[in-house]
Amino acid sequence: MHNKKILNIGIDLGTSRSVIVCDNGIRQAIPSFIGYPKDAVSQKLIGGDVVYGEDAIKNRLSVHLYRPFDKGVLLQDKSDKNGEEHIKASEIARSLLRKLIAYAFEEEEDKNLLIRGVIGAPALASLNNKKDFLEIADGVLDDVMIASEPFCVAYGMNILTNALIIDIGAGTTDLCRMHGTIPGADDQITTFKAGDYVDKNFLELIEKKYKEANFTVNMIKRFKEENASISEQGEKLFIELPINGKPTSCDVTSELREACRAIVPDIVEGIRKLVATFDPEFQNDLKQNVILAGGGSRIIGLHKEIENYMKKTLGYGKVTRVEDSLYAGANGALMLCKDMPDEYWDELKTRK
Ligand SMILES: Nc1ncnc2c1ncn2[C@@H]1O[C@H](COP(=O)(O)OP(=O)(O)OP(=O)(O)O)[C@@H](O)[C@H]1O
Ligand SMILES: [Mg+2]
């Protein structure tokens, strides 16, 4: 037993954004990017050995830029589980986690506090790569538990049963069925069609239409986040892209809609599977309570489109969206952290 004061934190380590929420009221979100200077000049420019988040993106020409996760797992050479690549990916992720934890303290870290955290990880990683996450947190957090992101979202909304959470992130879309207990492998489905997939599609469609245009995925991602919609109505959308160096207005209305739509079939198929394999007496309750979370849930018209598909394939469907898509996962992780009794954490330690 300890007699230190406890700082509870909830963390959402995402492919594109990492979020921390603490029970001292502090919360912060940063893009999941880390940059290391390429040479002495860039070191002077960034004023140190490492930059994080927006600063890393801003300085991307002068730093080696990394994202620690891809498609729901730690970036690594899969054939080389204990090799250099893996160690490097772990270090990058640990460094990002340290940066997040530093936000929890207004000044220097208080060594008298016991830092206890629940890390929400992509569903796939939380099932198969739990060890990687525990390794990352080792030495950064005193007590740690890994939970799947969609489960954290549900827990944070106090929705523990008869609900289907769909977390549409950057690397993965995670579907998770809630039925009153901690969800297991059978309750979760992961698809790789999420925000990054939309960006890739959008890029290819624009390249096809405007062959001369010169642009990066970053430029169109921002445009997507401001305009994403799959509704047929609405104004025409024009993006300004350089063609032979000259900014030119390009009509991308149908390209953006098509790119966003590309993630729908897999989501609907996932819903169908999770409903069809659920206890038949409760299937209707599940259809009644489908909740979209994650950055992708903000695509305008997406919840209606999924409802329409559900009506066609399952006879009925009611789909809503979480209000605060950025913080929903980390908020839930914090609640889970606070709700777990001391004995539970002690037991985790003895198992280690
Ligand atoms: N308004 C918006 N419309 C459409 N897409 C958006 C919007 N805002 C954010 N996104 C997209 O949502 C994705 C990020 O969502 P989120 O922050 O939930 O992902 P993540 O947790 O980092 O990723 P993952 O859960 O896959 O690890 C990005 O692809 C981003 O472009
Ligand atoms: Mg996420």
mmCIF file of C-alpha atoms in Angstrom, residues 126-127 130 145-148 151-152 155 160 176-188 336 340 344:
data_model
loop_
_atom_site.group_PDB
_atom_site.id
_atom_site.type_symbol
_atom_site.label_atom_id
_atom_site.label_comp_id
_atom_site.label_asym_id
_atom_site.label_seq_id
_atom_site.Cartn_x
_atom_site.Cartn_y
_atom_site.Cartn_z
ATOM 1 C CA SER A 126 -5.403 -2.912 -26.746
ATOM 2 C CA LEU A 127 -6.146 -6.561 -27.501
ATOM 3 C CA LYS A 130 -1.039 -4.474 -24.733
ATOM 4 C CA MET A 145 -4.176 0.203 -17.304
ATOM 5 C CA ILE A 146 -4.796 -0.159 -21.028
ATOM 6 C CA ALA A 147 -8.367 -0.018 -22.321
ATOM 7 C CA SER A 148 -9.817 0.086 -25.801
ATOM 8 C CA PHE A 151 -14.859 1.279 -24.521
ATOM 9 C CA CYS A 152 -13.469 4.432 -22.885
ATOM 10 C CA TYR A 155 -17.688 4.400 -20.137
ATOM 11 C CA LEU A 160 -22.487 0.334 -20.235
ATOM 12 C CA CYS A 176 -17.386 -1.968 -29.986
ATOM 13 C CA ARG A 177 -20.496 -3.618 -28.559
ATOM 14 C CA MET A 178 -21.365 -2.840 -24.944
ATOM 15 C CA HIS A 179 -23.311 -5.388 -22.934
ATOM 16 C CA GLY A 180 -22.680 -4.649 -19.299
ATOM 17 C CA THR A 181 -19.165 -6.083 -18.969
ATOM 18 C CA ILE A 182 -15.706 -5.220 -20.247
ATOM 19 C CA PRO A 183 -15.947 -5.970 -23.976
ATOM 20 C CA GLY A 184 -13.911 -8.877 -25.296
ATOM 21 C CA ALA A 185 -12.432 -9.695 -28.699
ATOM 22 C CA ASP A 186 -15.809 -10.917 -30.029
ATOM 23 C CA ASP A 187 -17.379 -7.562 -29.261
ATOM 24 C CA GLN A 188 -14.951 -5.508 -31.302
ATOM 25 C CA LEU A 336 -12.384 4.543 -15.462
ATOM 26 C CA MET A 340 -11.050 1.402 -10.261
ATOM 27 C CA TYR A 344 -7.377 -3.473 -8.441
#
